[in-house]
Short mmCIF file of C-alpha atoms (C1' of nucleotides) in Angstrom, two decimals:
data_model
loop_
_atom_site.label_atom_id
_atom_site.label_comp_id
_atom_site.label_asym_id
_atom_site.label_seq_id
_atom_site.Cartn_x
_atom_site.Cartn_y
_atom_site.Cartn_z
CA MET A 727 0.00 0.00 0.00
CA VAL A 728 3.00 2.19 0.13
CA SER A 729 2.98 2.50 -3.61
CA ARG A 730 -0.74 2.96 -4.14
CA THR A 731 -0.99 6.17 -6.06
CA ARG A 732 -3.36 8.81 -4.81
CA PHE A 733 -3.11 11.00 -7.85
CA ASP A 734 -4.19 9.40 -11.08
CA ASP A 735 -2.87 11.90 -13.62
CA SER A 736 0.38 10.06 -13.42
CA ASP A 737 1.85 11.12 -16.71
CA CYS A 738 2.61 14.38 -14.94
CA PRO A 739 6.00 14.38 -13.26
CA VAL A 740 4.77 16.75 -10.60
CA ALA A 741 2.09 14.29 -9.57
CA ARG A 742 4.59 11.44 -9.49
CA SER A 743 6.96 13.45 -7.37
CA VAL A 744 4.23 14.43 -4.97
CA ASP A 745 3.14 10.84 -4.72
CA ALA A 746 6.67 9.59 -4.19
CA ILE A 747 7.39 11.97 -1.36
CA GLY A 748 4.17 10.96 0.33
CA ASP A 749 3.22 13.86 2.54
CA TRP A 750 4.48 17.06 4.08
CA TRP A 751 6.06 15.31 7.02
CA SER A 752 8.18 13.40 4.57
CA LEU A 753 9.34 16.59 2.97
CA LEU A 754 10.33 18.00 6.34
CA ILE A 755 12.18 14.78 7.06
CA VAL A 756 14.11 15.35 3.85
CA ARG A 757 14.77 18.94 4.86
CA ASP A 758 16.16 17.74 8.19
CA ALA A 759 18.25 15.17 6.39
CA PHE A 760 19.79 17.96 4.32
CA ASP A 761 20.36 19.74 7.61
CA GLY A 762 22.36 16.80 8.94
CA SER A 763 19.84 14.69 10.83
CA ARG A 764 20.45 10.99 10.50
CA ARG A 765 19.01 9.21 13.51
CA PHE A 766 15.42 8.34 14.28
CA GLY A 767 15.57 10.35 17.46
CA GLU A 768 17.01 13.39 15.72
CA PHE A 769 14.13 13.51 13.27
CA GLN A 770 11.66 12.90 16.03
CA ARG A 771 12.93 15.69 18.26
CA SER A 772 13.32 18.10 15.40
CA LEU A 773 9.89 17.54 13.94
CA GLY A 774 7.88 16.72 17.03
CA VAL A 775 6.03 14.13 15.02
CA ALA A 776 4.55 11.04 16.63
CA LYS A 777 6.90 8.10 16.56
CA ASN A 778 4.57 5.75 14.73
CA ILE A 779 4.07 8.35 12.02
CA LEU A 780 7.78 8.89 11.75
CA THR A 781 8.30 5.15 11.49
CA THR A 782 5.94 4.84 8.56
CA ARG A 783 7.31 7.93 6.82
CA LEU A 784 10.89 6.75 7.11
CA ARG A 785 9.88 3.39 5.75
CA THR A 786 8.05 5.02 2.85
CA LEU A 787 11.03 7.20 2.04
CA VAL A 788 13.37 4.24 2.18
CA ALA A 789 11.02 2.18 0.02
CA GLY A 790 10.85 5.05 -2.43
CA GLY A 791 14.61 5.29 -2.66
CA VAL A 792 14.82 8.78 -1.19
CA LEU A 793 16.49 7.68 2.02
CA ALA A 794 18.63 4.66 2.71
CA SER A 795 18.90 2.85 6.01
CA VAL A 796 22.57 2.25 6.77
CA PRO A 797 24.56 1.07 9.79
CA ALA A 798 25.25 3.90 12.19
CA SER A 799 28.39 5.86 11.50
CA ASP A 800 29.44 5.84 15.18
CA GLY A 801 29.89 2.08 15.19
CA SER A 802 26.85 1.38 17.35
CA ALA A 803 24.32 -1.24 16.37
CA TYR A 804 21.69 1.36 15.55
CA ARG A 805 20.79 2.38 12.05
CA GLU A 806 20.84 5.75 10.36
CA TYR A 807 18.81 7.25 7.58
CA VAL A 808 20.77 9.04 4.90
CA LEU A 809 19.79 10.66 1.64
CA THR A 810 20.36 8.66 -1.51
CA PRO A 811 21.43 10.48 -4.68
CA LYS A 812 17.76 10.55 -5.61
CA GLY A 813 17.02 12.17 -2.26
CA GLU A 814 19.81 14.68 -2.69
CA ALA A 815 18.28 15.62 -6.02
CA LEU A 816 15.40 17.10 -4.05
CA PHE A 817 17.73 19.93 -3.07
CA PRO A 818 16.27 22.45 -5.52
CA VAL A 819 12.77 21.61 -4.34
CA ILE A 820 13.65 22.37 -0.74
CA VAL A 821 15.55 25.49 -1.73
CA ALA A 822 12.62 26.71 -3.80
CA LEU A 823 10.18 26.16 -0.96
CA ARG A 824 12.55 27.87 1.43
CA GLN A 825 12.95 30.90 -0.75
CA TRP A 826 9.22 31.17 -1.30
CA GLY A 827 8.69 31.06 2.44
CA GLU A 828 11.38 33.63 3.07
CA GLN A 829 9.87 36.01 0.57
CA HIS A 830 6.26 35.72 1.61
CA PHE A 831 5.99 34.72 5.23
CA PHE A 832 8.59 36.75 7.06
CA ALA A 833 8.83 40.42 7.77
CA PRO A 834 12.06 41.87 6.35
CA ASP A 835 13.72 41.97 9.77
CA GLU A 836 12.08 38.86 11.16
CA PRO A 837 14.60 36.24 12.22
CA HIS A 838 14.45 32.85 10.56
CA SER A 839 16.73 29.97 9.83
CA GLU A 840 18.86 30.55 6.78
CA LEU A 841 20.49 28.33 4.24
CA VAL A 842 23.94 29.68 3.52
CA ASP A 843 26.94 28.82 1.42
CA ARG A 844 29.64 27.23 3.56
CA ARG A 845 32.26 29.21 1.74
CA GLY A 846 31.72 32.78 2.80
CA GLY A 847 28.52 32.09 4.71
CA HIS A 848 26.37 34.10 2.39
CA ARG A 849 22.80 33.46 1.36
CA LEU A 850 22.17 31.63 -1.86
CA ARG A 851 20.98 33.21 -5.06
CA VAL A 852 17.30 33.15 -5.75
CA LEU A 853 16.47 30.28 -8.07
CA GLU A 854 15.80 31.26 -11.65
CA VAL A 855 13.90 29.28 -14.23
CA ARG A 856 15.66 29.57 -17.55
CA ALA A 857 14.92 28.50 -21.09
CA GLU A 858 17.35 26.41 -23.08
CA ASP A 859 18.92 29.56 -24.51
CA GLY A 860 19.43 31.08 -21.07
CA ARG A 861 16.55 33.54 -21.04
CA ARG A 862 14.77 33.86 -17.70
CA VAL A 863 11.23 32.63 -18.07
CA GLY A 864 8.18 32.91 -15.88
CA PRO A 865 4.92 30.98 -15.83
CA GLU A 866 3.49 33.02 -18.69
CA ASP A 867 6.44 32.18 -20.93
CA THR A 868 5.89 28.45 -20.67
CA THR A 869 3.28 25.93 -21.59
CA VAL A 870 2.64 22.30 -20.86
CA GLN A 871 2.74 19.79 -23.69
CA LYS A 872 0.92 16.56 -23.14
CA ALA A 873 2.75 13.28 -23.24
CA SER A 874 5.12 13.46 -26.17
CA GLU A 875 8.26 11.42 -25.86
CA GLY A 876 11.60 13.22 -25.87
CA MET B 1233 -8.79 26.57 11.80
CA VAL B 1234 -7.44 27.21 8.36
CA SER B 1235 -4.44 28.95 9.83
CA ARG B 1236 -3.70 26.56 12.65
CA THR B 1237 -0.15 25.52 12.05
CA ARG B 1238 0.63 21.84 12.00
CA PHE B 1239 4.37 22.25 12.09
CA ASP B 1240 5.77 24.03 15.10
CA ASP B 1241 9.31 24.72 13.91
CA SER B 1242 7.90 27.80 12.29
CA ASP B 1243 11.10 29.80 12.12
CA CYS B 1244 11.93 27.59 9.16
CA PRO B 1245 10.69 29.00 5.88
CA VAL B 1246 10.25 25.51 4.47
CA ALA B 1247 7.82 24.65 7.24
CA ARG B 1248 5.89 27.87 6.73
CA SER B 1249 5.65 27.26 3.01
CA VAL B 1250 4.49 23.72 3.54
CA ASP B 1251 1.92 24.90 6.02
CA ALA B 1252 0.71 27.70 3.76
CA ILE B 1253 0.17 25.43 0.79
CA GLY B 1254 -1.76 23.02 2.96
CA ASP B 1255 -1.47 19.69 1.25
CA TRP B 1256 -0.54 17.95 -1.95
CA TRP B 1257 -3.90 18.53 -3.56
CA SER B 1258 -3.33 22.23 -3.14
CA LEU B 1259 -0.01 21.99 -4.88
CA LEU B 1260 -1.58 20.15 -7.80
CA ILE B 1261 -4.25 22.84 -7.95
CA VAL B 1262 -1.46 25.38 -8.26
CA ARG B 1263 0.15 23.27 -10.96
CA ASP B 1264 -3.11 23.22 -12.88
CA ALA B 1265 -3.47 26.95 -12.40
CA PHE B 1266 -0.06 27.39 -14.02
CA ASP B 1267 -1.32 25.14 -16.76
CA GLY B 1268 -4.27 27.44 -17.42
CA SER B 1269 -7.09 26.03 -15.32
CA ARG B 1270 -9.31 28.69 -13.81
CA ARG B 1271 -12.73 27.23 -13.16
CA PHE B 1272 -13.93 24.96 -10.37
CA GLY B 1273 -14.95 22.33 -12.86
CA GLU B 1274 -11.63 22.44 -14.67
CA PHE B 1275 -9.73 21.71 -11.49
CA GLN B 1276 -12.23 19.07 -10.53
CA ARG B 1277 -12.03 17.21 -13.82
CA SER B 1278 -8.30 17.53 -14.07
CA LEU B 1279 -7.57 16.34 -10.56
CA GLY B 1280 -10.43 13.93 -9.99
CA VAL B 1281 -10.65 15.18 -6.44
CA ALA B 1282 -13.92 15.15 -4.50
CA LYS B 1283 -15.80 18.40 -4.81
CA ASN B 1284 -15.97 19.12 -1.10
CA ILE B 1285 -12.23 18.65 -0.82
CA LEU B 1286 -11.66 20.93 -3.78
CA THR B 1287 -13.93 23.52 -2.21
CA THR B 1288 -11.95 23.61 1.01
CA ARG B 1289 -8.60 23.63 -0.80
CA LEU B 1290 -9.59 26.49 -3.03
CA ARG B 1291 -10.79 28.43 0.00
CA THR B 1292 -7.56 27.75 1.83
CA LEU B 1293 -5.49 28.86 -1.13
CA VAL B 1294 -7.55 32.02 -1.52
CA ALA B 1295 -7.32 32.71 2.21
CA GLY B 1296 -3.58 32.19 2.02
CA GLY B 1297 -3.23 34.64 -0.83
CA VAL B 1298 -2.02 32.06 -3.34
CA LEU B 1299 -5.15 32.20 -5.47
CA ALA B 1300 -7.68 34.97 -5.91
CA SER B 1301 -11.35 34.51 -6.68
CA VAL B 1302 -12.28 36.86 -9.49
CA PRO B 1303 -15.30 37.31 -11.75
CA ALA B 1304 -15.23 34.98 -14.72
CA SER B 1305 -13.39 36.28 -17.74
CA ASP B 1306 -16.14 35.15 -20.12
CA GLY B 1307 -18.65 37.57 -18.64
CA SER B 1308 -20.73 34.92 -16.93
CA ALA B 1309 -21.74 35.21 -13.31
CA TYR B 1310 -19.44 32.39 -12.26
CA ARG B 1311 -16.15 32.99 -10.54
CA GLU B 1312 -12.67 31.97 -11.48
CA TYR B 1313 -9.58 31.19 -9.47
CA VAL B 1314 -6.38 32.80 -10.65
CA LEU B 1315 -2.88 32.85 -9.25
CA THR B 1316 -1.84 35.93 -7.31
CA PRO B 1317 1.77 37.18 -7.61
CA LYS B 1318 2.46 35.18 -4.47
CA GLY B 1319 1.03 32.12 -6.18
CA GLU B 1320 3.03 32.76 -9.32
CA ALA B 1321 6.13 32.86 -7.16
CA LEU B 1322 5.62 29.14 -6.59
CA PHE B 1323 6.77 28.59 -10.15
CA PRO B 1324 10.27 27.42 -9.22
CA VAL B 1325 8.79 24.99 -6.69
CA ILE B 1326 6.61 23.36 -9.32
CA VAL B 1327 9.42 23.34 -11.84
CA ALA B 1328 11.76 21.74 -9.32
CA LEU B 1329 9.24 19.03 -8.49
CA ARG B 1330 8.57 18.46 -12.15
CA GLN B 1331 12.24 18.08 -12.99
CA TRP B 1332 12.79 15.74 -10.08
CA GLY B 1333 9.90 13.63 -11.28
CA GLU B 1334 11.16 13.63 -14.85
CA GLN B 1335 14.60 12.51 -13.79
CA HIS B 1336 13.62 9.77 -11.38
CA PHE B 1337 10.22 8.39 -12.27
CA PHE B 1338 10.21 8.04 -16.02
CA ALA B 1339 12.11 5.79 -18.33
CA PRO B 1340 14.16 7.80 -20.82
CA ASP B 1341 11.68 7.16 -23.63
CA GLU B 1342 8.56 7.13 -21.52
CA PRO B 1343 6.07 9.78 -22.59
CA HIS B 1344 5.08 12.39 -20.07
CA SER B 1345 3.73 15.91 -20.02
CA GLU B 1346 6.43 18.48 -20.59
CA LEU B 1347 6.88 22.08 -19.59
CA VAL B 1348 8.34 23.95 -22.53
CA ASP B 1349 9.36 27.45 -23.43
CA ARG B 1350 6.72 29.08 -25.62
CA ARG B 1351 9.40 30.58 -27.76
CA GLY B 1352 10.95 27.69 -29.61
CA GLY B 1353 9.07 25.01 -27.69
CA HIS B 1354 12.16 23.59 -26.05
CA ARG B 1355 12.46 22.11 -22.60
CA LEU B 1356 13.65 24.32 -19.79
CA ARG B 1357 17.08 24.22 -18.25
CA VAL B 1358 17.53 22.14 -15.16
CA LEU B 1359 17.35 24.36 -12.09
CA GLU B 1360 20.67 25.14 -10.50
CA VAL B 1361 21.29 26.26 -6.96
CA ARG B 1362 24.00 28.90 -6.95
CA ALA B 1363 25.92 30.75 -4.29
CA GLU B 1364 26.04 34.52 -4.23
CA ASP B 1365 29.22 34.49 -6.32
CA GLY B 1366 27.63 32.27 -8.96
CA ARG B 1367 29.22 28.94 -8.03
CA ARG B 1368 26.93 25.96 -8.32
CA VAL B 1369 26.36 24.49 -4.89
CA GLY B 1370 24.90 21.22 -3.71
CA PRO B 1371 23.52 20.14 -0.36
CA GLU B 1372 27.00 19.45 0.98
CA ASP B 1373 28.16 22.98 0.19
CA THR B 1374 25.50 24.59 2.32
CA THR B 1375 24.52 24.74 5.94
CA VAL B 1376 21.56 26.04 7.88
CA GLN B 1377 22.03 28.90 10.29
CA LYS B 1378 19.48 29.22 13.01
CA ALA B 1379 17.35 32.35 13.26
CA SER B 1380 19.70 35.25 12.70
CA GLU B 1381 18.12 38.32 11.20
CA GLY B 1382 19.27 39.56 7.85
"C1'" DT C 687 27.37 -8.80 34.99
"C1'" DC C 688 23.81 -6.18 37.02
"C1'" DG C 689 20.86 -2.51 36.61
"C1'" DC C 690 19.59 1.83 34.72
"C1'" DT C 691 19.09 4.89 30.67
"C1'" DT C 692 18.66 5.74 25.80
"C1'" DT C 693 17.11 4.41 21.44
"C1'" DG C 694 13.92 2.83 18.30
"C1'" DG C 695 10.31 1.28 17.80
"C1'" DT C 696 4.66 -1.23 18.46
"C1'" DA C 697 -0.07 -1.40 20.01
"C1'" DG C 698 -4.46 0.51 21.15
"C1'" DC C 699 -7.57 3.94 21.05
"C1'" DA C 700 -9.74 8.64 20.45
"C1'" DT C 701 -10.09 12.16 17.03
"C1'" DG C 702 -9.60 14.43 12.62
"C1'" DT C 703 -9.56 14.23 7.76
"C1'" DT C 704 -10.89 12.29 3.38
"C1'" DG C 705 -13.75 10.32 -0.12
"C1'" DC C 706 -18.16 9.16 -1.82
"C1'" DA C 707 -22.78 9.92 -2.97
"C1'" DA C 708 -26.76 12.43 -2.73
"C1'" DC C 709 -28.79 16.64 -2.78
"C1'" DC C 710 -29.47 21.52 -4.05
"C1'" DA C 711 -29.31 26.42 -5.74
"C1'" DT C 712 -27.98 29.24 -9.42
"C1'" DC C 713 -26.73 30.07 -14.10
"C1'" DG C 714 -26.88 29.73 -19.16
"C1'" DC C 715 -29.53 28.89 -22.83
"C1'" DC C 716 -33.22 27.81 -25.98
"C1'" DG D 749 -40.21 28.44 -18.31
"C1'" DG D 750 -37.75 24.21 -18.68
"C1'" DC D 751 -33.59 21.67 -18.76
"C1'" DG D 752 -28.80 20.63 -18.49
"C1'" DA D 753 -24.37 22.39 -16.71
"C1'" DT D 754 -22.00 24.61 -13.01
"C1'" DG D 755 -20.63 25.08 -8.42
"C1'" DG D 756 -21.21 23.94 -4.68
"C1'" DT D 757 -23.20 21.72 0.54
"C1'" DT D 758 -24.41 17.92 3.64
"C1'" DG D 759 -24.14 13.40 5.87
"C1'" DC D 760 -21.86 9.47 6.58
"C1'" DA D 761 -18.50 5.66 6.32
"C1'" DA D 762 -13.67 4.69 6.00
"C1'" DC D 763 -9.19 5.80 6.66
"C1'" DA D 764 -5.22 8.37 8.54
"C1'" DT D 765 -3.29 10.81 12.37
"C1'" DG D 766 -1.73 11.80 17.04
"C1'" DC D 767 -1.33 10.56 21.76
"C1'" DT D 768 -0.08 7.60 25.31
"C1'" DA D 769 1.49 3.52 27.06
"C1'" DC D 770 4.25 -0.19 26.48
"C1'" DC D 771 8.37 -2.91 25.06
"C1'" DA D 772 12.79 -4.98 23.38
"C1'" DA D 773 17.40 -4.25 22.41
"C1'" DA D 774 21.60 -1.54 22.90
"C1'" DG D 775 24.78 1.27 25.74
"C1'" DC D 776 27.02 2.06 29.68
"C1'" DG D 777 28.81 2.82 34.37
"C1'" DA D 778 30.10 0.45 38.54
#
DNA sequence: TCGCTTTGGTAGCATGTTGCAACCATCGCC
DNA sequence: GGCGATGGTTGCAACATGCTACCAAAGCGA
């Protein structure tokens, strides 16, 4: 039942992505994973989510190939959850959500957590959607083509 | 109860974004809005979601300032739902999710809907996260700073 | 090696949310 | 004015979620 799709327009990559992630908790788990969380307890304390929910979400993410369950790095018998390459590829998604939140839900001087470049410690550039030729494009410059193979 | 936050780490912009959007259905509504849907029935047919659910999602999105309810453009007495500037700013989020889906959930020759540049009809560039100085950065090049004001 | 704490879960149950189907008011149109 | 389409609302059953309690295994100090 992990893989039962909730969204039937599954030729749309957005719908498949949404279905693969599962729910918002899962996305916040991924965010925490980017932030360095690896252990069950770390995710649980950071998110404040119920443990049974966290259990199922971690399992879903592992089943979906976003996280992998590996032996703990400190040599203990516990396991850790780390991002797979597929999970790391969610980086732009998280960054986009973060930037949207920064721009629309915080007063200019309101403190909030920040994602910064390790080198220099500066904020990141705002994501830009670009056409093949490098032009910046917005929603009105694009259109969706249905199901043609590339 | 629309605004009751489910995620308490609300100094994180990702959590606020996630909370503001509401749920996955809402994100697919936004996707369809980018794709040109405006009417209740369009969203309903496209998504296959129950009408009461769609009603509450549309209300939530309007209340959150992502969509606006405006008089129908065809002169009829019905209303339409259109993206606000805040809603349009979700464009990179949708594009990021779409690209992630394209890269990880479709065989290379598997047909799927495509987002293309109107001029020329080509695919878009893959989103790149860049530091202030223009370097491409990945998850491992960044770190989260807690709640310092900018 | 004994006992206590931490970790990583399960199990059961109350509550909230979702999906489905039926119903209904208004609109558009002839 | 009548009839189908549109855009909902309502009630209810099913499912998902969250809370709390419980539990087994691992760590760890003495």
